[in-house]
Amino acid sequence: MARTPQDITDAELAVLEALWERGPATIRQLTDALYPDGGAAQYATVQKLLERLEAKGGVRRNRQAAVHVFAAVLDREQLIGRRLRAMADQLCGGSLTPLLTHLVQTTKLSPEQRQELRALIESADRPTRKERS
Amino acid sequence: MARTPQDITDAELAVLEALWERGPATIRQLTDALYPDGGAAQYATVQKLLERLEAKGGVRRNRQAAVHVFAAVLDREQLIGRRLRAMADQLCGGSLTPLLTHLVQTTKLSPEQRQELRALIESADRPTRKERS
DNA sequence: TGACAGCTCAGACGAAATGTCTTAACCTTG
DNA sequence: CAAGGTTAAGACATTTCGTCTGAGCTGTCA
């Protein structure tokens, strides 16, 4: 049976997280962060991971300088969204609603969080109206 | 970098889905459903997948008859929950709240769904009170 | 100038995960 | 009894993903 390649792999995610944490960075900087005692091979690993991330639209490369600087395009929120959508596609015929329902039923929310959620539901009402006008 | 093995793999999920759809079944039945033109090798594949699912707690095997009957232990809802939790662990420091927030912000809900969600939030209030008493 | 270090580019390779297959033994049925 | 179906065990093949090597270019320093 066909397997589904991962969208953003674990190692790619580690690179993304390093970019989220420190902002735009060079391969050298990322390698030192991810592999403190790394050698040439690890530099090349990070390079390859960035290349794949770039191909997937997860990072952008600035080639202006001789040493390229990479920045995250995909932030945590967006990645969460991608993963939720992929899960909905696989398990819920594409609908996000079962995921939402499940979370509401199982997540222990503080009164503050509940209020926040109610506000989100109400504000979710309003953009819809604006979109109509 | 270490990779994370999948909880329930794609092929295992296909087996689970067949069980969800038809209820308890034998290897023969599942093989015929999943591999209509399958031979002995496909029978063995399904057997192995079931064995792994059993080890993961996803299915239960009834050995009373000579021919074993398998039933899903893990239903779709539970699998969704497992995956959401895994996602929260990986992307949100373990908190489900960001996932919930994201879904509320991005899911286009009908008025009925919104009302349903409000009701869920309110009912989520009440069990909490019962649990205190 | 030459050597060296750092960088980019390209692609092969190694390891891990996962799906597939083979073999042997046992049981039931015709 | 032979054949077919089943279980059990484990090896094997394929795919995915992380790692590594080699070549070429540039800039710096002795």
CSV table of C-alpha atoms (C1' of nucleotides) in Angstrom, one decimal:
chain,number,residue,atom,x,y,z
A,1,MET,CA,0.0,0.0,0.0
A,2,ALA,CA,1.1,3.5,-0.9
A,3,ARG,CA,2.7,5.4,1.9
A,4,THR,CA,2.3,9.1,2.4
A,5,PRO,CA,5.6,11.0,2.5
A,6,GLN,CA,5.6,13.5,5.3
A,7,ASP,CA,4.9,17.2,4.5
A,8,ILE,CA,7.6,18.6,6.8
A,9,THR,CA,9.8,15.9,8.2
A,10,ASP,CA,11.1,15.8,11.8
A,11,ALA,CA,14.6,17.0,10.8
A,12,GLU,CA,13.1,19.7,8.6
A,13,LEU,CA,11.0,20.8,11.5
A,14,ALA,CA,14.1,21.1,13.7
A,15,VAL,CA,15.5,23.5,11.2
A,16,LEU,CA,12.3,25.5,10.9
A,17,GLU,CA,12.2,25.7,14.7
A,18,ALA,CA,15.7,27.0,14.8
A,19,LEU,CA,14.7,29.7,12.3
A,20,TRP,CA,11.6,30.6,14.3
A,21,GLU,CA,13.7,31.0,17.3
A,22,ARG,CA,16.5,33.0,16.0
A,23,GLY,CA,15.2,34.6,12.8
A,24,PRO,CA,17.0,34.6,9.4
A,25,ALA,CA,20.2,32.7,9.6
A,26,THR,CA,23.0,31.2,7.5
A,27,ILE,CA,23.7,27.5,7.1
A,28,ARG,CA,26.7,27.9,9.3
A,29,GLN,CA,24.6,29.4,12.1
A,30,LEU,CA,21.9,26.8,11.9
A,31,THR,CA,24.4,24.0,11.8
A,32,ASP,CA,26.2,25.3,14.9
A,33,ALA,CA,22.8,25.6,16.7
A,34,LEU,CA,21.6,22.1,15.7
A,35,TYR,CA,24.9,20.2,15.8
A,36,PRO,CA,27.2,22.0,18.3
A,37,ASP,CA,30.0,19.6,17.6
A,38,GLY,CA,29.1,19.0,14.0
A,39,GLY,CA,31.6,18.7,11.1
A,40,ALA,CA,31.4,19.2,7.4
A,41,ALA,CA,28.9,16.4,7.0
A,42,GLN,CA,26.4,18.1,9.4
A,43,TYR,CA,26.8,21.4,7.6
A,44,ALA,CA,25.8,19.5,4.4
A,45,THR,CA,22.9,17.9,6.2
A,46,VAL,CA,21.5,21.2,7.2
A,47,GLN,CA,22.1,22.5,3.7
A,48,LYS,CA,20.2,19.6,2.2
A,49,LEU,CA,17.3,20.0,4.7
A,50,LEU,CA,17.1,23.7,3.8
A,51,GLU,CA,17.1,22.9,0.2
A,52,ARG,CA,14.1,20.5,0.7
A,53,LEU,CA,12.4,23.1,2.9
A,54,GLU,CA,12.8,25.7,0.2
A,55,ALA,CA,11.4,23.3,-2.4
A,56,LYS,CA,8.4,22.8,-0.1
A,57,GLY,CA,7.9,26.5,0.4
A,58,GLY,CA,8.8,26.4,4.0
A,59,VAL,CA,11.8,28.7,3.8
A,60,ARG,CA,13.0,31.5,1.6
A,61,ARG,CA,16.7,32.0,0.6
A,62,ASN,CA,18.3,35.4,0.2
A,63,ARG,CA,21.1,35.1,-2.3
A,64,GLN,CA,22.2,38.7,-2.2
A,65,ALA,CA,25.3,38.0,-0.3
A,66,ALA,CA,27.9,35.4,-1.1
A,67,VAL,CA,26.7,33.6,2.0
A,68,HIS,CA,23.0,32.8,1.7
A,69,VAL,CA,20.6,33.8,4.4
A,70,PHE,CA,17.5,31.6,5.0
A,71,ALA,CA,14.2,32.8,6.6
A,72,ALA,CA,11.2,30.8,7.6
A,73,VAL,CA,8.2,31.4,5.3
A,74,LEU,CA,6.0,28.9,7.1
A,75,ASP,CA,5.4,29.8,10.7
A,76,ARG,CA,4.1,27.6,13.5
A,77,GLU,CA,0.5,28.6,13.0
A,78,GLN,CA,0.6,27.8,9.4
A,79,LEU,CA,2.3,24.5,9.9
A,80,ILE,CA,-0.4,23.6,12.5
A,81,GLY,CA,-3.0,24.5,9.8
A,82,ARG,CA,-1.3,22.3,7.2
A,83,ARG,CA,-1.2,19.4,9.6
A,84,LEU,CA,-4.8,19.8,10.7
A,85,ARG,CA,-5.9,19.9,7.1
A,86,ALA,CA,-3.9,16.8,6.2
A,87,MET,CA,-5.4,15.0,9.2
A,88,ALA,CA,-8.9,16.1,8.2
A,89,ASP,CA,-8.3,14.9,4.7
A,90,GLN,CA,-7.0,11.5,5.9
A,91,LEU,CA,-9.4,10.9,8.7
A,92,CYS,CA,-12.5,13.0,8.2
A,93,GLY,CA,-13.2,13.1,4.5
A,94,GLY,CA,-11.7,16.6,4.4
A,95,SER,CA,-13.9,18.2,7.1
A,96,LEU,CA,-12.2,20.1,9.9
A,97,THR,CA,-15.4,20.1,12.0
A,98,PRO,CA,-14.8,16.7,13.6
A,99,LEU,CA,-11.4,17.8,14.8
A,100,LEU,CA,-13.0,21.0,16.2
A,101,THR,CA,-15.7,19.1,17.9
A,102,HIS,CA,-13.3,16.6,19.4
A,103,LEU,CA,-11.1,19.4,20.8
A,104,VAL,CA,-13.9,21.2,22.3
A,105,GLN,CA,-15.2,18.1,24.0
A,106,THR,CA,-11.8,17.0,25.3
A,107,THR,CA,-9.9,20.1,26.0
A,108,LYS,CA,-10.1,21.3,29.6
A,109,LEU,CA,-10.5,25.0,29.3
A,110,SER,CA,-10.1,27.6,32.0
A,111,PRO,CA,-13.0,30.1,32.3
A,112,GLU,CA,-10.8,32.6,30.6
A,113,GLN,CA,-10.1,30.3,27.7
A,114,ARG,CA,-13.7,29.6,27.4
A,115,GLN,CA,-14.5,33.2,27.2
A,116,GLU,CA,-11.8,33.7,24.7
A,117,LEU,CA,-13.3,30.9,22.6
A,118,ARG,CA,-16.7,32.5,22.8
A,119,ALA,CA,-15.3,35.7,21.6
A,120,LEU,CA,-13.5,34.0,18.8
A,121,ILE,CA,-16.8,32.4,17.7
A,122,GLU,CA,-18.5,35.8,17.8
A,123,SER,CA,-15.7,37.5,15.9
A,124,ALA,CA,-15.8,34.6,13.4
A,125,ASP,CA,-19.4,35.8,12.8
A,126,ARG,CA,-18.3,39.3,11.9
A,127,PRO,CA,-15.6,38.9,9.2
A,128,THR,CA,-18.2,36.8,7.4
A,129,ARG,CA,-20.5,39.7,7.2
A,130,LYS,CA,-17.7,42.0,6.1
A,131,GLU,CA,-16.7,39.6,3.4
A,132,ARG,CA,-20.2,39.7,2.1
A,133,SER,CA,-20.2,43.5,1.7
B,1,MET,CA,18.3,13.3,13.7
B,2,ALA,CA,15.9,10.8,15.2
B,3,ARG,CA,12.7,10.2,13.3
B,4,THR,CA,9.4,9.5,14.9
B,5,PRO,CA,7.8,6.3,13.9
B,6,GLN,CA,4.2,6.7,13.0
B,7,ASP,CA,1.6,5.7,15.6
B,8,ILE,CA,-0.8,4.0,13.2
B,9,THR,CA,0.8,3.7,9.7
B,10,ASP,CA,-1.1,4.3,6.4
B,11,ALA,CA,-1.5,0.6,5.7
B,12,GLU,CA,-2.6,-0.1,9.3
B,13,LEU,CA,-5.1,2.6,9.0
B,14,ALA,CA,-6.5,1.0,5.9
B,15,VAL,CA,-7.1,-2.1,7.9
B,16,LEU,CA,-8.7,-0.2,10.7
B,17,GLU,CA,-11.0,1.6,8.3
B,18,ALA,CA,-12.1,-1.7,6.9
B,19,LEU,CA,-12.9,-2.9,10.4
B,20,TRP,CA,-14.8,0.3,11.2
B,21,GLU,CA,-16.8,-0.1,8.0
B,22,ARG,CA,-17.7,-3.8,8.3
B,23,GLY,CA,-17.3,-4.6,11.9
B,24,PRO,CA,-15.4,-7.6,13.3
B,25,ALA,CA,-13.8,-9.7,10.5
B,26,THR,CA,-11.4,-12.4,9.7
B,27,ILE,CA,-8.1,-12.0,7.9
B,28,ARG,CA,-9.6,-13.6,4.8
B,29,GLN,CA,-12.5,-11.1,4.8
B,30,LEU,CA,-10.2,-8.1,5.3
B,31,THR,CA,-7.8,-9.3,2.6
B,32,ASP,CA,-10.6,-9.8,0.1
B,33,ALA,CA,-11.8,-6.3,0.9
B,34,LEU,CA,-8.4,-4.6,0.7
B,35,TYR,CA,-6.9,-6.7,-2.0
B,36,PRO,CA,-9.7,-8.0,-4.2
B,37,ASP,CA,-7.3,-9.8,-6.4
B,38,GLY,CA,-4.8,-10.7,-3.7
B,39,GLY,CA,-3.0,-14.0,-3.3
B,40,ALA,CA,-1.2,-15.7,-0.4
B,41,ALA,CA,1.2,-12.9,0.0
B,42,GLN,CA,-1.5,-10.3,0.5
B,43,TYR,CA,-3.2,-12.5,3.1
B,44,ALA,CA,0.1,-12.5,5.0
B,45,THR,CA,0.5,-8.8,4.6
B,46,VAL,CA,-2.9,-8.2,6.2
B,47,GLN,CA,-2.0,-10.7,8.9
B,48,LYS,CA,1.2,-8.8,9.7
B,49,LEU,CA,-0.6,-5.5,9.8
B,50,LEU,CA,-3.2,-6.9,12.2
B,51,GLU,CA,-0.5,-8.3,14.3
B,52,ARG,CA,1.2,-4.9,14.6
B,53,LEU,CA,-2.2,-3.2,15.2
B,54,GLU,CA,-2.9,-5.7,18.0
B,55,ALA,CA,0.5,-4.9,19.5
B,56,LYS,CA,-0.4,-1.2,19.4
B,57,GLY,CA,-3.7,-1.8,21.0
B,58,GLY,CA,-5.6,-0.8,17.9
B,59,VAL,CA,-7.4,-4.1,17.4
B,60,ARG,CA,-8.5,-7.1,19.5
B,61,ARG,CA,-8.3,-10.7,18.4
B,62,ASN,CA,-10.9,-13.3,19.3
B,63,ARG,CA,-9.2,-16.7,19.3
B,64,GLN,CA,-12.3,-18.7,20.3
B,65,ALA,CA,-12.7,-20.1,16.9
B,66,ALA,CA,-10.1,-21.8,14.7
B,67,VAL,CA,-10.4,-18.8,12.5
B,68,HIS,CA,-9.5,-15.6,14.5
B,69,VAL,CA,-11.9,-12.7,14.3
B,70,PHE,CA,-10.5,-9.2,14.7
B,71,ALA,CA,-12.3,-6.1,15.9
B,72,ALA,CA,-11.3,-2.5,16.1
B,73,VAL,CA,-10.5,-1.3,19.6
B,74,LEU,CA,-9.4,2.1,18.4
B,75,ASP,CA,-12.3,4.0,16.8
B,76,ARG,CA,-12.0,7.0,14.5
B,77,GLU,CA,-12.6,9.5,17.3
B,78,GLN,CA,-9.9,8.0,19.4
B,79,LEU,CA,-7.5,8.0,16.6
B,80,ILE,CA,-8.2,11.6,15.9
B,81,GLY,CA,-7.6,12.3,19.6
B,82,ARG,CA,-4.3,10.5,19.5
B,83,ARG,CA,-3.1,12.4,16.5
B,84,LEU,CA,-4.2,15.7,17.9
B,85,ARG,CA,-2.3,15.0,21.1
B,86,ALA,CA,0.8,14.0,19.2
B,87,MET,CA,0.6,17.1,17.1
B,88,ALA,CA,0.1,19.2,20.3
B,89,ASP,CA,3.1,17.5,21.8
B,90,GLN,CA,5.3,18.1,18.8
B,91,LEU,CA,4.2,21.6,17.8
B,92,CYS,CA,2.6,23.3,20.9
B,93,GLY,CA,4.6,22.1,23.9
B,94,GLY,CA,1.8,19.7,24.7
B,95,SER,CA,-1.1,22.2,24.7
B,96,LEU,CA,-4.2,21.4,22.7
B,97,THR,CA,-5.4,25.0,23.0
B,98,PRO,CA,-3.5,26.4,20.1
B,99,LEU,CA,-5.0,23.7,17.9
B,100,LEU,CA,-8.5,24.6,19.1
B,101,THR,CA,-7.9,28.3,18.6
B,102,HIS,CA,-6.6,27.8,15.2
B,103,LEU,CA,-9.6,25.7,14.2
B,104,VAL,CA,-12.1,28.2,15.5
B,105,GLN,CA,-10.3,31.0,13.6
B,106,THR,CA,-10.1,29.1,10.3
B,107,THR,CA,-13.1,26.8,10.1
B,108,LYS,CA,-16.0,28.3,8.3
B,109,LEU,CA,-18.9,27.4,10.5
B,110,SER,CA,-22.5,27.5,9.6
B,111,PRO,CA,-24.8,29.3,12.1
B,112,GLU,CA,-26.0,25.8,13.3
B,113,GLN,CA,-22.4,24.7,13.8
B,114,ARG,CA,-21.7,27.8,15.7
B,115,GLN,CA,-24.6,27.2,18.0
B,116,GLU,CA,-23.6,23.6,18.5
B,117,LEU,CA,-20.1,24.8,19.4
B,118,ARG,CA,-21.5,27.3,21.9
B,119,ALA,CA,-23.6,24.5,23.4
B,120,LEU,CA,-20.5,22.3,23.6
B,121,ILE,CA,-18.6,25.0,25.4
B,122,GLU,CA,-21.5,25.5,27.9
B,123,SER,CA,-21.8,21.8,28.5
B,124,ALA,CA,-18.1,21.6,29.0
B,125,ASP,CA,-18.8,23.9,31.9
B,126,ARG,CA,-21.2,21.6,33.6
B,127,PRO,CA,-19.2,18.3,33.8
B,128,THR,CA,-16.6,20.3,35.5
B,129,ARG,CA,-19.0,21.3,38.2
B,130,LYS,CA,-20.2,17.7,38.5
B,131,GLU,CA,-16.7,16.5,38.9
B,132,ARG,CA,-16.1,18.9,41.8
B,133,SER,CA,-19.0,17.5,43.7
C,1,DT,C1',51.2,33.4,-5.5
C,2,DG,C1',49.7,29.3,-3.3
C,3,DA,C1',47.4,27.2,0.4
C,4,DC,C1',43.5,26.9,3.1
C,5,DA,C1',39.0,27.6,4.8
C,6,DG,C1',34.3,28.5,3.9
C,7,DC,C1',30.6,28.4,0.8
C,8,DT,C1',27.5,26.5,-2.9
C,9,DC,C1',25.9,22.7,-5.9
C,10,DA,C1',24.8,18.0,-7.0
C,11,DG,C1',24.0,13.7,-6.1
C,12,DA,C1',25.0,9.3,-4.0
C,13,DC,C1',24.7,6.6,0.1
C,14,DG,C1',23.3,4.7,4.7
C,15,DA,C1',19.8,4.0,8.1
C,16,DA,C1',15.2,3.6,9.5
C,17,DA,C1',10.5,2.8,8.8
C,18,DT,C1',7.1,0.3,6.7
C,19,DG,C1',4.9,-2.8,3.4
C,20,DT,C1',5.5,-7.5,1.3
C,21,DC,C1',6.6,-12.1,1.0
C,22,DT,C1',8.2,-17.0,2.1
C,23,DT,C1',8.2,-21.0,4.8
C,24,DA,C1',6.7,-24.4,8.0
C,25,DA,C1',3.3,-26.5,10.9
C,26,DC,C1',-1.4,-27.5,12.0
C,27,DC,C1',-6.3,-28.4,11.2
C,28,DT,C1',-10.4,-29.4,8.5
C,29,DT,C1',-12.7,-31.2,4.7
C,30,DG,C1',-13.7,-33.8,0.5
D,1,DC,C1',-4.7,-39.1,2.2
D,2,DA,C1',-4.3,-34.8,-0.2
D,3,DA,C1',-5.5,-30.2,-0.7
D,4,DG,C1',-6.7,-25.9,1.0
D,5,DG,C1',-7.1,-22.6,4.6
D,6,DT,C1',-5.3,-20.9,8.8
D,7,DT,C1',-1.7,-19.4,12.1
D,8,DA,C1',3.1,-18.2,13.4
D,9,DA,C1',7.6,-16.5,12.6
D,10,DG,C1',10.7,-14.0,10.5
D,11,DA,C1',13.1,-12.5,6.5
D,12,DC,C1',13.1,-9.5,2.6
D,13,DA,C1',12.0,-5.5,-0.5
D,14,DT,C1',10.8,-0.9,-1.0
D,15,DT,C1',10.3,3.7,0.3
D,16,DT,C1',11.3,7.6,3.1
D,17,DC,C1',14.4,10.4,5.1
D,18,DG,C1',18.7,11.8,7.2
D,19,DT,C1',23.8,11.7,6.2
D,20,DC,C1',27.7,12.2,3.7
D,21,DT,C1',31.2,12.9,-0.3
D,22,DG,C1',33.3,15.3,-4.0
D,23,DA,C1',33.9,19.2,-7.1
D,24,DG,C1',34.2,23.9,-8.1
D,25,DC,C1',34.4,28.8,-6.7
D,26,DT,C1',35.8,32.8,-3.8
D,27,DG,C1',38.1,35.3,-0.3
D,28,DT,C1',41.8,35.7,3.0
D,29,DC,C1',46.3,35.3,4.7
D,30,DA,C1',51.1,34.1,4.9
